[in-house]
Tab-separated table of C-alpha atoms in Angstrom:
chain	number	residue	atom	x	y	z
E	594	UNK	CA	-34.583	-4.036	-22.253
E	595	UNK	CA	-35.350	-0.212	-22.032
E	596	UNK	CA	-34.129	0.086	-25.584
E	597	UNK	CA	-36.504	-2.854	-26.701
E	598	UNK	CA	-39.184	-0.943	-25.244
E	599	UNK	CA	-38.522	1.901	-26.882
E	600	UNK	CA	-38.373	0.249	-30.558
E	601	UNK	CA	-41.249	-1.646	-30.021
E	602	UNK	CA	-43.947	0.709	-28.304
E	603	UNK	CA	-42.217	4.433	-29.151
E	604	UNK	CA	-44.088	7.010	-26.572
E	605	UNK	CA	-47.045	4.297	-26.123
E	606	UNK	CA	-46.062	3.459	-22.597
E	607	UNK	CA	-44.714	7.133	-21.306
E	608	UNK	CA	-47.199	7.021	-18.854
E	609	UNK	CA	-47.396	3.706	-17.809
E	610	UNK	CA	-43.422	3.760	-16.893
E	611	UNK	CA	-44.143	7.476	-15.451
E	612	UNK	CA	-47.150	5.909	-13.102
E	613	UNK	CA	-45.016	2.615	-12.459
E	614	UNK	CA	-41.155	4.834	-11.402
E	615	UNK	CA	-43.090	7.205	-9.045
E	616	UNK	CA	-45.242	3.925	-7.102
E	617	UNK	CA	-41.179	1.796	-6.711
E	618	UNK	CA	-42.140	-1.183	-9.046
E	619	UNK	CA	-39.330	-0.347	-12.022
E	620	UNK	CA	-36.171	1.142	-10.662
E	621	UNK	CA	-34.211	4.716	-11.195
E	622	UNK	CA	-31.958	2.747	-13.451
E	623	UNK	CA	-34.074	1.168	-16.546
E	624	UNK	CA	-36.566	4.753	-16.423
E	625	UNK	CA	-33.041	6.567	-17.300
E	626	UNK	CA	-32.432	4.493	-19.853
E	627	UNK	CA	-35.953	4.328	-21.131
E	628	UNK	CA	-35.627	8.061	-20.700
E	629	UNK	CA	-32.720	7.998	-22.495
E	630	UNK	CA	-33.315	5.942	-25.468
E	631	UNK	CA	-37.000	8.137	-25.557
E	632	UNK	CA	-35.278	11.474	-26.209
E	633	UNK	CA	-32.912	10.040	-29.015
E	634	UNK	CA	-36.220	8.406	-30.617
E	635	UNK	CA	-37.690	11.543	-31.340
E	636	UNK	CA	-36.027	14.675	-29.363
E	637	UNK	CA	-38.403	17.262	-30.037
E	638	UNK	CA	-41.507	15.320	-29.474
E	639	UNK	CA	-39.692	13.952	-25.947
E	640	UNK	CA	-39.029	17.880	-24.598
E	641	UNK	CA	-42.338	18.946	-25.163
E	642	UNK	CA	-43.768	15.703	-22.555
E	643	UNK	CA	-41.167	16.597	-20.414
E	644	UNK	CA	-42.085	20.388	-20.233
E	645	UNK	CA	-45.740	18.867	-19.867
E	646	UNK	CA	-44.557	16.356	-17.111
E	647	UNK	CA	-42.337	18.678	-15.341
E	648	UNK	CA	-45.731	21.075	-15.049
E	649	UNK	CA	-47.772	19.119	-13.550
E	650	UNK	CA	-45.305	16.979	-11.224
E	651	UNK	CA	-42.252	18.734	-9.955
E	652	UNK	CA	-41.099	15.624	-8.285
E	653	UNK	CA	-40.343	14.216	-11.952
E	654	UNK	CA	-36.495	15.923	-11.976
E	655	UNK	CA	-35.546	12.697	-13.887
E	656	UNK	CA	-37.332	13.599	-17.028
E	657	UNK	CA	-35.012	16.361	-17.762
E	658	UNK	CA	-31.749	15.241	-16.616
E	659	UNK	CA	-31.842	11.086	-18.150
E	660	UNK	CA	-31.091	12.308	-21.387
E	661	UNK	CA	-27.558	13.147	-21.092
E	662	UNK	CA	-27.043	16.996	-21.140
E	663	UNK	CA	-29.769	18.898	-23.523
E	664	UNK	CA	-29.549	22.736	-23.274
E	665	UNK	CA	-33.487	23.036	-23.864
E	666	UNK	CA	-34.120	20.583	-21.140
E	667	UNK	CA	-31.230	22.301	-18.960
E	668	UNK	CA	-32.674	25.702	-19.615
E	669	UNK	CA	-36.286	24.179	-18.142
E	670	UNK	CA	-34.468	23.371	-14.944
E	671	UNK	CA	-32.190	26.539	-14.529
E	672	UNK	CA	-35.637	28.256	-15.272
E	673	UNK	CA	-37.068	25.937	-12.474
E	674	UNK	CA	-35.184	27.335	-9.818
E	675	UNK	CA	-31.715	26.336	-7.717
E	676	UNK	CA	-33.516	23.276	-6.704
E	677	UNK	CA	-33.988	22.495	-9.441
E	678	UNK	CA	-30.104	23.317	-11.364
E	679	UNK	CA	-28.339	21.829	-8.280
E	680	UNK	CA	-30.475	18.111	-8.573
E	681	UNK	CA	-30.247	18.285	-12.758
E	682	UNK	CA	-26.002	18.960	-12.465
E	683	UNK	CA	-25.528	16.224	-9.884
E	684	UNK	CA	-27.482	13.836	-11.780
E	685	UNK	CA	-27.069	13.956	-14.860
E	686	UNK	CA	-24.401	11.936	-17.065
E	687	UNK	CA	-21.928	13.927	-19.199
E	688	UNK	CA	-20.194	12.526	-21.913
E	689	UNK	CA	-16.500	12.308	-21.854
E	690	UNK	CA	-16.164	13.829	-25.460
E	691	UNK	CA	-19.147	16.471	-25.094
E	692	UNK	CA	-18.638	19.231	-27.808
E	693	UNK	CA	-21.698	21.609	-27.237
E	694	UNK	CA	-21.261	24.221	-24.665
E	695	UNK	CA	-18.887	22.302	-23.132
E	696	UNK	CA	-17.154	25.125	-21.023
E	697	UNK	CA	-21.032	26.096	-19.520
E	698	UNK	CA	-21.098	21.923	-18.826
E	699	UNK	CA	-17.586	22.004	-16.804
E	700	UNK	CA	-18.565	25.341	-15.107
E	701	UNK	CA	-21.700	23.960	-13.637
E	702	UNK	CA	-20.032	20.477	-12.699
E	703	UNK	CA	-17.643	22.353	-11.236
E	704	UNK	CA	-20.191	24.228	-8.954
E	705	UNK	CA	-21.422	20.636	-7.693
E	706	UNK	CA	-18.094	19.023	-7.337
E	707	UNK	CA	-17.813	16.459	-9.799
E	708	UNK	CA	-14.640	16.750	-10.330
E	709	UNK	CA	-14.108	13.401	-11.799
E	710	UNK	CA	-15.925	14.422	-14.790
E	711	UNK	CA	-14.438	17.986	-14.927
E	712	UNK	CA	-11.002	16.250	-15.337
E	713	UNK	CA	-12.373	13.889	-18.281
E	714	UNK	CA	-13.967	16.185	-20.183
E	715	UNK	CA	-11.206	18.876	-20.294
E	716	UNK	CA	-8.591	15.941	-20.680
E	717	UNK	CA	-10.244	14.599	-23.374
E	718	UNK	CA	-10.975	17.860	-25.464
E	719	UNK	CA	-7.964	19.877	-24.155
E	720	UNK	CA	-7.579	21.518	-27.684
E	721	UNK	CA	-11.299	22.559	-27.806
E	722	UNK	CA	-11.547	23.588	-24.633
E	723	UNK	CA	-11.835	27.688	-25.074
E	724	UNK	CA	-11.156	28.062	-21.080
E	725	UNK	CA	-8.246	30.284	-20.089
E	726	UNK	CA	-4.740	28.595	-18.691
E	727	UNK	CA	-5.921	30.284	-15.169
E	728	UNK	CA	-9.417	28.946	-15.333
E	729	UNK	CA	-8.103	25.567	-15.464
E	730	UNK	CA	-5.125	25.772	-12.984
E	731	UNK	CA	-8.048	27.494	-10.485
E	732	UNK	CA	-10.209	24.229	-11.308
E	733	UNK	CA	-7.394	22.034	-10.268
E	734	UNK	CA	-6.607	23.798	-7.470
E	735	UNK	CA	-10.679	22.949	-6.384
E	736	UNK	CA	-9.803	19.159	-7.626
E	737	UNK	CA	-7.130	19.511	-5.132
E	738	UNK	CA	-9.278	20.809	-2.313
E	739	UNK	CA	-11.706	18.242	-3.223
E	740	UNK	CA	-9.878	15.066	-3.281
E	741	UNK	CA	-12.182	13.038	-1.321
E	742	UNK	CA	-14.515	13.210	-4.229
E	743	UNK	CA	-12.465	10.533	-6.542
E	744	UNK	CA	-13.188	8.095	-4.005
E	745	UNK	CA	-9.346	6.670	-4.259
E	746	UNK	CA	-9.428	6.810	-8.413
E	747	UNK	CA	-7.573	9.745	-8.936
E	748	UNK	CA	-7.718	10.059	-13.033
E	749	UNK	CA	-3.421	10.401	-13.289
E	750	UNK	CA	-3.970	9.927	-16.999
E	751	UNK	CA	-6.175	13.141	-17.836
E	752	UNK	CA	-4.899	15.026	-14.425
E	753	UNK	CA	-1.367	14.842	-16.716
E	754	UNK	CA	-2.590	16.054	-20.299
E	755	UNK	CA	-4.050	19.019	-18.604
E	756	UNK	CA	-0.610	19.331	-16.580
E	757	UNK	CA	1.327	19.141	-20.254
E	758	UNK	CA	-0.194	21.990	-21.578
E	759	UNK	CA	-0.668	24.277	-18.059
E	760	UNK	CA	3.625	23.504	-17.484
E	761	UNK	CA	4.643	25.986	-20.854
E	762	UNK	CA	2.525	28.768	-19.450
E	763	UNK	CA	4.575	31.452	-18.219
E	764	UNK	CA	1.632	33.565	-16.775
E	765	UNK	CA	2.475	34.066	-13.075
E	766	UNK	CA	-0.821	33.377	-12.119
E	767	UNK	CA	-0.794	30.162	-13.587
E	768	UNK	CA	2.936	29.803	-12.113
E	769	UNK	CA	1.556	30.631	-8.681
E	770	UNK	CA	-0.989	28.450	-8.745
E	771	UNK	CA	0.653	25.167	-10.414
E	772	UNK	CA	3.628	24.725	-8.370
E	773	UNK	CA	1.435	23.671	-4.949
E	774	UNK	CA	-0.786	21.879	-7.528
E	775	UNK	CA	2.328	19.425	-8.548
E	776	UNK	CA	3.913	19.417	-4.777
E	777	UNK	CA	1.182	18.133	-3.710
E	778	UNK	CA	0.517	15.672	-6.288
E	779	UNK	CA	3.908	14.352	-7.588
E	780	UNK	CA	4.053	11.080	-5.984
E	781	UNK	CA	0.943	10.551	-8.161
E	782	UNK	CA	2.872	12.016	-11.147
E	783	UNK	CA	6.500	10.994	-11.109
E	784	UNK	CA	5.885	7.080	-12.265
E	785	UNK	CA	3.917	8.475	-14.879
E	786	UNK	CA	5.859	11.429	-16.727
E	787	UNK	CA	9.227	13.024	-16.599
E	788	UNK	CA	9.036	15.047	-13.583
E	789	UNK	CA	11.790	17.494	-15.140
E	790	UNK	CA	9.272	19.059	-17.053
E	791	UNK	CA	6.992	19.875	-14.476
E	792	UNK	CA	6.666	23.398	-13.707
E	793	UNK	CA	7.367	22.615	-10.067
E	794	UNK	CA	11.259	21.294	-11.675
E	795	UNK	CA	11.472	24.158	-13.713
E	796	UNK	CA	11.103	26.323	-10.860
E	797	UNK	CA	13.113	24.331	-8.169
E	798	UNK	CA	15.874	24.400	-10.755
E	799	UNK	CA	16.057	27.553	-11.146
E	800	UNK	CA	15.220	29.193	-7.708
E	801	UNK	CA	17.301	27.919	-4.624
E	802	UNK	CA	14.417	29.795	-2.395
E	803	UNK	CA	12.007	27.458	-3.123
E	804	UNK	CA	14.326	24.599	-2.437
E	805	UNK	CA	14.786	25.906	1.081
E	806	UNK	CA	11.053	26.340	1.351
E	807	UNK	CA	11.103	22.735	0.824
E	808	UNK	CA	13.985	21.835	3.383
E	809	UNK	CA	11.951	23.832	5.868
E	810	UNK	CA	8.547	21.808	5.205
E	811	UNK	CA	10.495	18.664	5.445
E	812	UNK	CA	11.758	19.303	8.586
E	813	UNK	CA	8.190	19.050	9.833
E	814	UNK	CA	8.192	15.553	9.128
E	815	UNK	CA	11.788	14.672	11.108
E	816	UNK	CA	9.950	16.744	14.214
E	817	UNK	CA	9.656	13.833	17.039
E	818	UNK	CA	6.922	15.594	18.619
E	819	UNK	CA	5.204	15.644	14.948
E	820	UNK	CA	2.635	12.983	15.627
E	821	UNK	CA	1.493	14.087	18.843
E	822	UNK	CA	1.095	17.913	17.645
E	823	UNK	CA	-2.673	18.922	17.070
E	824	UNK	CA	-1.246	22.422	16.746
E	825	UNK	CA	-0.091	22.000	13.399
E	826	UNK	CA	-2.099	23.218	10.975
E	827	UNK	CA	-3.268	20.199	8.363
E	828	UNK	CA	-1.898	21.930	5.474
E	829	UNK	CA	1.580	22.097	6.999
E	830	UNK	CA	1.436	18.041	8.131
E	831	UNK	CA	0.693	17.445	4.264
E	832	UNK	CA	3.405	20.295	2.715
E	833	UNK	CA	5.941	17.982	5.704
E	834	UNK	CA	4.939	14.713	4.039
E	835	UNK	CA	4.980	16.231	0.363
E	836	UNK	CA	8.400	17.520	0.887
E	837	UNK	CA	10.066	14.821	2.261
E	838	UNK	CA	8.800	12.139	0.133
E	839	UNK	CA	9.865	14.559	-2.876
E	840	UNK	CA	14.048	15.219	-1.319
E	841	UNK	CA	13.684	11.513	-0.576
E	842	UNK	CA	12.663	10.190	-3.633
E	843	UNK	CA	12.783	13.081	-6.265
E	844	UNK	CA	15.401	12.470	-8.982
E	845	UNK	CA	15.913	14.569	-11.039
E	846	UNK	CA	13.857	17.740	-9.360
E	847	UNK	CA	16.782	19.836	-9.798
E	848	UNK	CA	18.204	20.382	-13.754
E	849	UNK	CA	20.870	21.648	-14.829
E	850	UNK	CA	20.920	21.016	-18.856
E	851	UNK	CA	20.427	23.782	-20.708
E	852	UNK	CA	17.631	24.486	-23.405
E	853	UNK	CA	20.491	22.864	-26.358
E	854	UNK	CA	20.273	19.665	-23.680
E	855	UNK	CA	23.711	20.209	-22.557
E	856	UNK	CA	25.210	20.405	-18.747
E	857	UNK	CA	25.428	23.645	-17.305
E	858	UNK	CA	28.416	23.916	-15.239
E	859	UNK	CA	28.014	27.455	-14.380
E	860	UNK	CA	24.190	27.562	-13.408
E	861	UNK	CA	25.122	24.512	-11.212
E	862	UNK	CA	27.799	26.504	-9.032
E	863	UNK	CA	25.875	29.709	-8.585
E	864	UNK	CA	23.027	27.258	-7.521
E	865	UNK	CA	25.002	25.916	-5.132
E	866	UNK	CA	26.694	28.366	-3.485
E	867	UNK	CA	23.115	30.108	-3.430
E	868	UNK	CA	21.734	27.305	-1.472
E	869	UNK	CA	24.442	27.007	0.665
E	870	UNK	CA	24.020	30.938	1.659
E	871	UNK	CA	20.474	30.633	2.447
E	872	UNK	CA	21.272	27.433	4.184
E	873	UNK	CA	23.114	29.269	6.534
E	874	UNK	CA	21.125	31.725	6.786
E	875	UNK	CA	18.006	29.513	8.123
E	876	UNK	CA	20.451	27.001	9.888
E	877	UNK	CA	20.145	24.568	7.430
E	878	UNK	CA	23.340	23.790	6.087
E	879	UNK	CA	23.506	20.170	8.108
E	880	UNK	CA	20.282	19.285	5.862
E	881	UNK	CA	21.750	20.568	2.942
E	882	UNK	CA	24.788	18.478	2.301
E	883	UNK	CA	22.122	15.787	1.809
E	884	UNK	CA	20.226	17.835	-0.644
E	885	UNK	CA	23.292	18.492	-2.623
E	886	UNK	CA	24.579	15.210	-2.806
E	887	UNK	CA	21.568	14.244	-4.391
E	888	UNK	CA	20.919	16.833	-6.733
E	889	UNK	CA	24.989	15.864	-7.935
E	890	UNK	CA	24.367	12.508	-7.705
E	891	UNK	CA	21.360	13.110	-10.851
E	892	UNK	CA	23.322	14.692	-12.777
E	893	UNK	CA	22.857	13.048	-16.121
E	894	UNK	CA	25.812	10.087	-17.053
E	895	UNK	CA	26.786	10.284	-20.560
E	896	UNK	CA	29.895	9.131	-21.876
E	897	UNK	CA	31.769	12.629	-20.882
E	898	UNK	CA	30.216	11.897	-16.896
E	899	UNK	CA	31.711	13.250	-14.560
E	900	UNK	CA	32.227	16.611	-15.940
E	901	UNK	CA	34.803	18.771	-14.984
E	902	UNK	CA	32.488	21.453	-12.996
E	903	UNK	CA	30.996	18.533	-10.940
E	904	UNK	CA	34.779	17.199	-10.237
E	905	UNK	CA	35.819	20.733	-9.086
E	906	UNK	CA	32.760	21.617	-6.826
E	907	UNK	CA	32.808	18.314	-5.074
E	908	UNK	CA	36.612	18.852	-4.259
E	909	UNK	CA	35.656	22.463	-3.114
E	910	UNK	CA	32.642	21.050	-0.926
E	911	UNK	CA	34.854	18.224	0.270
E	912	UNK	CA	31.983	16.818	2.393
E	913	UNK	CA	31.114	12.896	2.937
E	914	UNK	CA	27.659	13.423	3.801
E	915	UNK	CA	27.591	14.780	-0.300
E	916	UNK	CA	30.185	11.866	-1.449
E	917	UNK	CA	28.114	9.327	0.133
E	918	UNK	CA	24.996	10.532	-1.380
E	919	UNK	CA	26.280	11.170	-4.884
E	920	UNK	CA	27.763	7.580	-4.133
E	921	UNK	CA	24.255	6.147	-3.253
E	922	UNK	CA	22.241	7.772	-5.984
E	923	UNK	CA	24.148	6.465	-9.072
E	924	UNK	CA	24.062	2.829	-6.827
E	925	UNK	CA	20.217	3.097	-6.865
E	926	UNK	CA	19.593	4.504	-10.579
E	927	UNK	CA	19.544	1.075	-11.921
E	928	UNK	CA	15.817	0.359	-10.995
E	929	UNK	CA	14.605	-3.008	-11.286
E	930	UNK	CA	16.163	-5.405	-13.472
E	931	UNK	CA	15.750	-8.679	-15.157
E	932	UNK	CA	17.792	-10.963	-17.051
E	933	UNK	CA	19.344	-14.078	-18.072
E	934	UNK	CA	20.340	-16.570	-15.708
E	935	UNK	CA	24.022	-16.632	-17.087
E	936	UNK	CA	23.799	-13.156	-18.542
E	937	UNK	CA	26.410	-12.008	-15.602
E	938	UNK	CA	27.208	-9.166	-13.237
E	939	UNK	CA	27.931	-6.528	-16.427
E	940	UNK	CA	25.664	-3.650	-15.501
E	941	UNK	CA	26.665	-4.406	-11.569
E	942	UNK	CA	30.421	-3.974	-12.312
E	943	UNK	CA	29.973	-0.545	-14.941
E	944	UNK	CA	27.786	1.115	-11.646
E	945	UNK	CA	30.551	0.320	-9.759
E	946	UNK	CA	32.753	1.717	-12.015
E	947	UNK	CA	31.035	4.889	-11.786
């Protein structure tokens, strides 16, 4: 209707729609898109009645930000004052696929916490985007700390394209700041990507500290006092619930294929016996047998599985808790399956096999 309007009576009825949005009888909703479809009619005639309106009636805020984002119209409202900038950013709406000063536009959404559209916009132009890796990772790290403002629809789709390109950095800032990033989110993540290439898998794999650090978080969550404990800081209830979901559930966290994609049997045994050292070293090695037992039972199983360095390090171990978990891991690989009713037991009988 507000576009019919437009067509038919141009900037005839500005005032009229003006007189009738300030008294209640036409709502917020058709003046922005009378607003809207005003300013795309004839832009520079439209800024100079809003610098007129604006004037006269400060109350009118929605003159400047309907439009979707203008830089002569933002400028008026910067100019304006804080009020002003704070009520134009949380108001107006951004397009997804905005190309004009569209790192200013994410700066100042960022400022008001709409995150939502901060994840869109830099999802949807990553490329184009002329933001530094650690401006980003810092903006996800607000996301993060701001959670509560996706109202339950966490954008996984444009959270992960930013994650693609943030995972090759190997600035230690970014490092730093990533690996808590993907902790916290990967039950979000790991139905959605390969969780190997996740800077938080790269880094597990390759440092047996952080693997501990995890252990240690976990154990947080196994405390039977860990309900009833208001002492606990928030942050360490959610690193708990993080980490144990993640040595619960994590396959393939822990890599040991090499950059040519083949196994590793070396890296694997001074892994190992590096965890196991620091196990003992924070009384951990009872925990650990599980962890081990499930970071042998992902290895990968090609038609050479098992290879000879897992053979030899699970005689050396010689541990049930790790034979039964190897045991259970390649039992639950499978997933989900469906089939024929008379297709038979095939893939049952080759897991057993295994």
């Amino acid at each position: 209707m507000a576009k019919s309007v437009v067509s038919i009576f141009n900037h005839q009825l500005n005032d009229d729609v003006y007189r009738k949005y300030k008294s209640g009888e036409i709502s917020e909703e058709f003046t922005r898109s009378y607003l809207h479809e005003l300013y795309f009619k004839d832009p520079s005639k439209y800024i100079s009645w809003a610098e007129q309106v604006i004037s006269t009636d400060e109350e009118m805020k929605i003159v400047l930000y309907a439009p979707e984002y203008v830089k002569e119209l933002a400028n008026i409202a910067i100019n304006k004052g804080e009020d002003f900038r704070q009520c134009y950013w949380q108001s107006i709406y951004v397009n997804c696929w905005a190309k004009e000063d569209v790192e200013h536009i994410i700066r100042e959404l960022v400022n008001v916490k709409r995150f939502p559209e901060v994840l869109k916009i830099i999802g949807n132009n990553r490329d184009e985007v002329q933001l530094s890796d650690v401006e980003i990772v810092q903006i996800l790290h607000k996301c993060m700390e701001n959670f509560s403002a996706f109202n339950g629809r966490f954008d996984t789709y444009n959270f992960i394209n930013i994650l693609e390109g943030l995972d090759k950095s190997e600035d230690q800032n970014v490092i730093q700041l990533l690996i808590p990033i993907e902790f916290i989110m990967f039950r979000h993540l790991e139905h959605q990507m390969n969780v190997s290439n996740l800077r938080l898998s790269k880094e597990m794999s390759h440092n047996p500290e952080l693997m501990i650090q995890l252990v240690e978080f976990a154990n947080l969550a196994y405390d039977k006092s860990y309900e009833a404990l208001e002492t606990i800081n928030e942050n360490k209830k959610l690193f708990g619930e993080c980490a144990l979901y993640i040595l619960r559930f994590g396959h393939n966290i822990v890599s040991f294929i090499d950059k040519e994609g083949n196994f590793d049997g070396n890296h694997m045994n001074q892994y190992i016996k590096r965890l196991y050292q620091l196990a003992k070293e924070k009384k951990r090695t009872e925990a650990i047998n599980y962890v081990v037992g499930d970071i042998l039972g992902d290895i990968p199983r090609d038609d050479n599985y098992p290879p000879q360095a897992l053979c030899e390090i699970v005689e050396e171990l010689n541990n049930d808790t790790i034979d039964r978990n190897i045991y259970l891991r390649i039992y639950n690989s499978r997933g989900v399956t469906g089939r024929a009713y008379n297709e038979g037991g095939k893939q049952e009988r080759y897991i057993v096999s295994r």
